[in-house]
Amino acid sequence: MREGSTPIRRQYLKIKQQYPQAIVLFRLGDFYETFDEDARLASRELEIVLTSRGMGKGHKVPMAGIPYHALDNYLARLISRGYKVAICEQVTRPGETKGLVEREVVRLVTPGTVVEPGLLESKSNNYLVSLVWGEEVVGLAYVDITTSEFATTQFPPHRLVPELERLKPSEIIAAESADLPALGSDASLTRLEDYWFELETATQTMLDHFGVSTLDGYGCGHLPLAVRAAGAIVHYIQETQKGVLGQLAHLITYTTDAFMALDVQTQRNLELFQASRYGTAGGSLLSGIDLTRTAMGGRLLRRWLGQPLLDIKELNKRQDAIGWFADNTLNRSRAISLLGEVADCERLINRIKSGIAIPRELTALRRSLEIIPKLAEILEPLGWLKDELKPCPEVVDLISQAIVESPGSLDQGGVIRPGFSEELDNIRKSSKNAKQYLADLERTEREKTGIKSLKVGFNRVFGYYIEVSRPNLSQVPQDYIRKQTLVNGERFFTPELKEYESLILNAQDRISELEAQLFRQVCQQVGAETGRISASAGALADIDAFSALAEIAVRHSYIRPTLTTENTIDISGGRHPVVERTLDEGSFVPNDTFLSNDDAQLIVLTGPNMSGKSTYLRQVALIVLMAQTGSFVPAASATIGLVDRIFTRIGAREDLPAGQSTFMVEMVETANILNNATPRSLIILDEIGRGTSTYDGMSIAWAVVEYIHNHPRLRAKTLYATHYHELTELADILP
């Protein structure tokens, strides 16, 4: 540290030393300032002016700043470019302490720990993932601190990349020494000290966090890698997010075996979440069926598509709810209309509990909670779903009594409703009376002195004053005390004016302090009801997803599929859920499909280009997948035997970064299918062997079809589209 540095410089350097890998935004009054290399970087990335500031005798340092009220905009740009940002706030007010205002970092913002609404996609989770890599088993934990979703698992290594594709994390944390494979993820990778991931450390972190003596109650006590991943993620949040950790009150231990497995290629080939042609959500299955009205419902529907179920009982429960909404048009319309008034309660309650909510977020929560009794009345016939809603009349009453209908910011004041605090009301009344005195003072002083141009004014430097123009100075009374001389006159005050000035200014400070204090108290009281509010938020998401899927079913003539454990897929009049809507109404030609492991295991599909083969293949896979999310499906009728995995090998592409040609990519993907498919799988193959010569390609395709059909471990239901017409001969050869 340079000799002669100013106290504020020494304070900054001490804080920066603690966060060397982050850009420190250092609060100075109404600005966040950056210094030294951070300033140069911020100037370049944010396109703001780089200047300098004296920080000691003959010592200037680079500086660049942003207004505090514009933080979200600039923060979004830094986070999107992979930077970590330490938010350093003034934790004491000027004048409260002698000397320098105290400052400390209140939050380290990383891609996986963003909480600002403007930096988040409303219908997508922002996951932080923790990985523990083992040769035989992988531990994975994930959390969304904006919704308090916290889960952990462990599984074989081949399930890792598909799970990351499903979660689409913004940030992944792993041990410094971990030798991770290619993850196939765009997430920011953060390396942490190894001891965070050690079993003993992680277990103790989890026990301390939940206040328990064993993790068996969370279902992960016997899963060491899952515990290590979860413990490390809790530790990371402890270190970076002050005040957030208390929101993670529940941990779900799950197994990927409870859901249909969807590898990366299948998710992309079926265009579940984004269209491969454009790389955007438009044209995807999700965009085609997402009519949800709330952010919570949108996130839930996305999770359902990424985790199709293998439990017929749970699927029938979803189908029953969707069917009820589909059959009850009036109730469905009323529910959808009410849901349009519901805010993102999951994220709101987390912001409130963590102490970062603003006043209008409390009123948004109140309005949303007021919807619950109305929805409960509509859902009376759906008892189990109605019971998930937890009315919170005490919270509604508290917010109604405490917060005005359309609050501004706490800085602006006027947030706390009159009548909520007697002390605040009295101070406001005194301040109002004093202001009225000052409003009347100008008139009375003009009458008393005869100076018609006399004015009473205020500025931040000199406070309240009486201004008299130069020609009228001879008429100034003896009790006026000179305060400031101007070019065209002079400003004065009186002892009485000074007394009222002190009363008003002190009252304003006290009002601001008291409003902030009362607002914090209200947030704490509301936060104490997090359990009930979160439960209701989950129920609102369910209702939204069910009613949205029912609306889609009614609009596009979807039917309820019959689900079975038999190895059969029988679809009559099936349609592609996305493609049919791009065509004129009625022009899409429906198709039938029958597959059975016993007597119709494999369909070989031939035909010219642009004849609809690829559309048909995807259509069958999407109908099966939709059925296993609980949705109705685009068909005249459908019986779906539950599928454990959907495999797809579609299109020709090369993977240059991995050094793989088109042919090599085809073979790797085909090998993955042959090695991992089971008799309960559905395989979609669209051309195999096109990356090599015609004869070799046909030989490979023939061998693959024979292997799938004949191997006793495999015998999976398969749809295969090909240009090799010779393959039709297999119908006569294979029984």
CSV table of N, CA and C in Angstrom, one decimal, residues 646-721:
chain,number,residue,atom,x,y,z
A,646,ILE,N,-35.9,-42.4,-24.5
A,646,ILE,CA,-36.0,-42.1,-26.0
A,646,ILE,C,-34.7,-41.8,-26.5
A,647,PHE,N,-34.3,-42.5,-27.5
A,647,PHE,CA,-33.0,-42.3,-28.2
A,647,PHE,C,-33.3,-41.7,-29.6
A,648,THR,N,-32.5,-40.8,-30.1
A,648,THR,CA,-32.7,-40.3,-31.4
A,648,THR,C,-31.3,-40.2,-32.1
A,649,ARG,N,-31.3,-40.5,-33.4
A,649,ARG,CA,-30.1,-40.3,-34.2
A,649,ARG,C,-30.6,-39.7,-35.5
A,650,ILE,N,-30.5,-38.4,-35.5
A,650,ILE,CA,-31.2,-37.6,-36.6
A,650,ILE,C,-30.2,-36.6,-37.2
A,651,GLY,N,-30.2,-36.6,-38.5
A,651,GLY,CA,-29.4,-35.5,-39.2
A,651,GLY,C,-27.9,-35.8,-39.3
A,652,ALA,N,-27.2,-35.0,-40.1
A,652,ALA,CA,-25.8,-35.2,-40.3
A,652,ALA,C,-25.1,-33.9,-39.8
A,653,ARG,N,-24.1,-34.1,-39.0
A,653,ARG,CA,-23.3,-33.0,-38.5
A,653,ARG,C,-21.9,-33.5,-38.1
A,654,GLU,N,-21.0,-32.5,-38.1
A,654,GLU,CA,-19.6,-32.9,-37.6
A,654,GLU,C,-19.3,-32.1,-36.3
A,655,ASP,N,-18.4,-32.6,-35.6
A,655,ASP,CA,-18.0,-32.0,-34.3
A,655,ASP,C,-16.5,-31.7,-34.4
A,656,LEU,N,-16.2,-30.6,-35.0
A,656,LEU,CA,-14.8,-30.2,-35.3
A,656,LEU,C,-14.0,-30.0,-34.0
A,657,PRO,N,-14.5,-29.3,-33.0
A,657,PRO,CA,-13.7,-29.2,-31.8
A,657,PRO,C,-13.3,-30.5,-31.2
A,658,ALA,N,-14.1,-31.5,-31.3
A,658,ALA,CA,-13.8,-32.8,-30.8
A,658,ALA,C,-13.0,-33.7,-31.8
A,659,GLY,N,-12.7,-33.1,-33.0
A,659,GLY,CA,-12.0,-33.8,-34.0
A,659,GLY,C,-12.8,-35.0,-34.6
A,660,GLN,N,-14.1,-34.8,-34.7
A,660,GLN,CA,-15.0,-35.9,-35.2
A,660,GLN,C,-15.6,-35.5,-36.5
A,661,SER,N,-15.5,-36.4,-37.5
A,661,SER,CA,-16.2,-36.2,-38.8
A,661,SER,C,-17.7,-36.5,-38.7
A,662,THR,N,-18.4,-36.2,-39.7
A,662,THR,CA,-19.8,-36.5,-39.7
A,662,THR,C,-20.0,-38.0,-39.5
A,663,PHE,N,-19.2,-38.9,-40.2
A,663,PHE,CA,-19.4,-40.3,-40.0
A,663,PHE,C,-19.1,-40.7,-38.6
A,664,MET,N,-18.0,-40.1,-38.0
A,664,MET,CA,-17.6,-40.5,-36.6
A,664,MET,C,-18.7,-40.1,-35.6
A,665,VAL,N,-19.3,-38.9,-35.8
A,665,VAL,CA,-20.4,-38.5,-35.0
A,665,VAL,C,-21.6,-39.5,-35.0
A,666,GLU,N,-21.9,-39.9,-36.3
A,666,GLU,CA,-23.0,-40.9,-36.5
A,666,GLU,C,-22.7,-42.2,-35.7
A,667,MET,N,-21.5,-42.7,-35.8
A,667,MET,CA,-21.1,-43.9,-35.2
A,667,MET,C,-21.1,-43.8,-33.7
A,668,VAL,N,-20.6,-42.7,-33.1
A,668,VAL,CA,-20.6,-42.6,-31.7
A,668,VAL,C,-22.0,-42.5,-31.1
A,669,GLU,N,-22.9,-41.8,-31.8
A,669,GLU,CA,-24.3,-41.7,-31.4
A,669,GLU,C,-25.0,-43.0,-31.5
A,670,THR,N,-24.7,-43.8,-32.6
A,670,THR,CA,-25.4,-45.1,-32.8
A,670,THR,C,-24.9,-46.0,-31.7
A,671,ALA,N,-23.6,-46.0,-31.4
A,671,ALA,CA,-23.0,-46.9,-30.4
A,671,ALA,C,-23.6,-46.6,-29.0
A,672,ASN,N,-23.9,-45.3,-28.7
A,672,ASN,CA,-24.5,-45.0,-27.5
A,672,ASN,C,-25.9,-45.6,-27.3
A,673,ILE,N,-26.6,-45.6,-28.5
A,673,ILE,CA,-28.0,-46.2,-28.5
A,673,ILE,C,-27.9,-47.7,-28.3
A,674,LEU,N,-27.0,-48.4,-29.0
A,674,LEU,CA,-26.9,-49.8,-28.9
A,674,LEU,C,-26.4,-50.3,-27.6
A,675,ASN,N,-25.6,-49.5,-26.9
A,675,ASN,CA,-25.1,-49.9,-25.6
A,675,ASN,C,-26.0,-49.6,-24.4
A,676,ASN,N,-27.0,-48.7,-24.6
A,676,ASN,CA,-27.7,-48.2,-23.5
A,676,ASN,C,-29.2,-48.4,-23.6
A,677,ALA,N,-29.7,-48.8,-24.8
A,677,ALA,CA,-31.2,-49.0,-24.9
A,677,ALA,C,-31.6,-50.3,-24.2
A,678,THR,N,-32.9,-50.3,-23.9
A,678,THR,CA,-33.4,-51.5,-23.2
A,678,THR,C,-34.7,-51.9,-24.0
A,679,PRO,N,-35.3,-53.0,-23.6
A,679,PRO,CA,-36.6,-53.4,-24.3
A,679,PRO,C,-37.7,-52.4,-24.0
A,680,ARG,N,-37.6,-51.5,-23.0
A,680,ARG,CA,-38.6,-50.5,-22.8
A,680,ARG,C,-38.3,-49.1,-23.4
A,681,SER,N,-37.2,-49.1,-24.2
A,681,SER,CA,-36.8,-47.8,-24.9
A,681,SER,C,-37.5,-47.6,-26.2
A,682,LEU,N,-37.5,-46.4,-26.6
A,682,LEU,CA,-38.0,-46.0,-28.0
A,682,LEU,C,-36.8,-45.4,-28.7
A,683,ILE,N,-36.5,-46.0,-29.9
A,683,ILE,CA,-35.4,-45.6,-30.7
A,683,ILE,C,-35.9,-44.9,-32.0
A,684,ILE,N,-35.4,-43.7,-32.3
A,684,ILE,CA,-35.7,-43.0,-33.5
A,684,ILE,C,-34.4,-42.9,-34.3
A,685,LEU,N,-34.4,-43.5,-35.5
A,685,LEU,CA,-33.2,-43.4,-36.3
A,685,LEU,C,-33.6,-42.8,-37.7
A,686,ASP,N,-32.9,-41.7,-38.0
A,686,ASP,CA,-33.2,-41.0,-39.3
A,686,ASP,C,-31.9,-41.0,-40.1
A,687,GLU,N,-31.7,-42.1,-40.9
A,687,GLU,CA,-30.5,-42.3,-41.7
A,687,GLU,C,-29.3,-42.7,-40.9
A,688,ILE,N,-28.7,-43.7,-41.2
A,688,ILE,CA,-27.4,-44.2,-40.6
A,688,ILE,C,-26.5,-44.5,-41.8
A,689,GLY,N,-25.2,-44.1,-41.7
A,689,GLY,CA,-24.3,-44.5,-42.7
A,689,GLY,C,-24.1,-43.6,-43.9
A,690,ARG,N,-24.8,-42.4,-43.8
A,690,ARG,CA,-24.7,-41.4,-44.9
A,690,ARG,C,-23.3,-40.7,-45.0
A,691,GLY,N,-22.6,-40.9,-43.9
A,691,GLY,CA,-21.3,-40.2,-43.8
A,691,GLY,C,-20.2,-41.0,-44.5
A,692,THR,N,-20.5,-42.1,-45.1
A,692,THR,CA,-19.5,-43.0,-45.8
A,692,THR,C,-20.1,-43.4,-47.1
A,693,SER,N,-19.4,-44.4,-47.8
A,693,SER,CA,-19.9,-44.8,-49.1
A,693,SER,C,-21.2,-45.5,-49.0
A,694,THR,N,-21.9,-45.6,-50.2
A,694,THR,CA,-23.2,-46.1,-50.2
A,694,THR,C,-23.3,-47.6,-49.7
A,695,TYR,N,-22.3,-48.4,-50.3
A,695,TYR,CA,-22.3,-49.8,-49.9
A,695,TYR,C,-22.0,-50.0,-48.4
A,696,ASP,N,-21.0,-49.3,-47.9
A,696,ASP,CA,-20.7,-49.4,-46.5
A,696,ASP,C,-21.8,-48.9,-45.6
A,697,GLY,N,-22.4,-47.8,-46.0
A,697,GLY,CA,-23.5,-47.2,-45.3
A,697,GLY,C,-24.7,-48.1,-45.2
A,698,MET,N,-25.0,-48.8,-46.3
A,698,MET,CA,-26.1,-49.7,-46.2
A,698,MET,C,-25.8,-50.9,-45.4
A,699,SER,N,-24.6,-51.4,-45.4
A,699,SER,CA,-24.2,-52.5,-44.6
A,699,SER,C,-24.3,-52.2,-43.1
A,700,ILE,N,-23.8,-51.0,-42.7
A,700,ILE,CA,-23.9,-50.5,-41.3
A,700,ILE,C,-25.4,-50.4,-40.9
A,701,ALA,N,-26.2,-49.8,-41.7
A,701,ALA,CA,-27.6,-49.7,-41.4
A,701,ALA,C,-28.3,-51.0,-41.2
A,702,TRP,N,-28.0,-51.9,-42.1
A,702,TRP,CA,-28.6,-53.3,-42.1
A,702,TRP,C,-28.1,-54.0,-40.7
A,703,ALA,N,-26.9,-53.9,-40.4
A,703,ALA,CA,-26.4,-54.5,-39.2
A,703,ALA,C,-27.0,-53.9,-38.0
A,704,VAL,N,-27.2,-52.6,-37.9
A,704,VAL,CA,-27.8,-51.9,-36.8
A,704,VAL,C,-29.2,-52.4,-36.6
A,705,VAL,N,-30.0,-52.4,-37.6
A,705,VAL,CA,-31.4,-52.9,-37.5
A,705,VAL,C,-31.4,-54.3,-37.1
A,706,GLU,N,-30.6,-55.2,-37.6
A,706,GLU,CA,-30.6,-56.6,-37.2
A,706,GLU,C,-30.3,-56.7,-35.7
A,707,TYR,N,-29.3,-55.9,-35.3
A,707,TYR,CA,-28.8,-56.0,-33.9
A,707,TYR,C,-29.9,-55.6,-32.9
A,708,ILE,N,-30.6,-54.4,-33.3
A,708,ILE,CA,-31.7,-54.0,-32.4
A,708,ILE,C,-32.8,-55.0,-32.3
A,709,HIS,N,-33.1,-55.6,-33.5
A,709,HIS,CA,-34.2,-56.6,-33.5
A,709,HIS,C,-33.9,-57.9,-32.8
A,710,ASN,N,-32.7,-58.3,-32.9
A,710,ASN,CA,-32.4,-59.7,-32.5
A,710,ASN,C,-31.7,-59.8,-31.1
A,711,HIS,N,-31.0,-58.8,-30.7
A,711,HIS,CA,-30.3,-58.9,-29.4
A,711,HIS,C,-31.3,-59.0,-28.2
A,712,PRO,N,-31.1,-60.0,-27.4
A,712,PRO,CA,-32.1,-60.3,-26.3
A,712,PRO,C,-32.1,-59.1,-25.3
A,713,ARG,N,-31.0,-58.5,-25.1
A,713,ARG,CA,-30.9,-57.4,-24.1
A,713,ARG,C,-31.6,-56.1,-24.7
A,714,LEU,N,-31.8,-56.0,-26.0
A,714,LEU,CA,-32.2,-54.8,-26.6
A,714,LEU,C,-33.7,-55.0,-27.0
A,715,ARG,N,-34.0,-55.4,-28.3
A,715,ARG,CA,-35.3,-55.5,-28.8
A,715,ARG,C,-36.2,-54.4,-28.5
A,716,ALA,N,-35.7,-53.2,-28.7
A,716,ALA,CA,-36.4,-51.9,-28.4
A,716,ALA,C,-37.3,-51.6,-29.5
A,717,LYS,N,-38.4,-50.9,-29.2
A,717,LYS,CA,-39.3,-50.4,-30.2
A,717,LYS,C,-38.6,-49.3,-31.0
A,718,THR,N,-38.6,-49.5,-32.4
A,718,THR,CA,-37.7,-48.6,-33.2
A,718,THR,C,-38.4,-48.1,-34.5
A,719,LEU,N,-38.2,-46.9,-34.8
A,719,LEU,CA,-38.6,-46.3,-36.0
A,719,LEU,C,-37.4,-45.9,-36.8
A,720,TYR,N,-37.3,-46.4,-38.0
A,720,TYR,CA,-36.0,-46.1,-38.8
A,720,TYR,C,-36.4,-45.6,-40.2
A,721,ALA,N,-36.0,-44.4,-40.5
A,721,ALA,CA,-36.2,-43.8,-41.8
A,721,ALA,C,-34.9,-43.9,-42.6
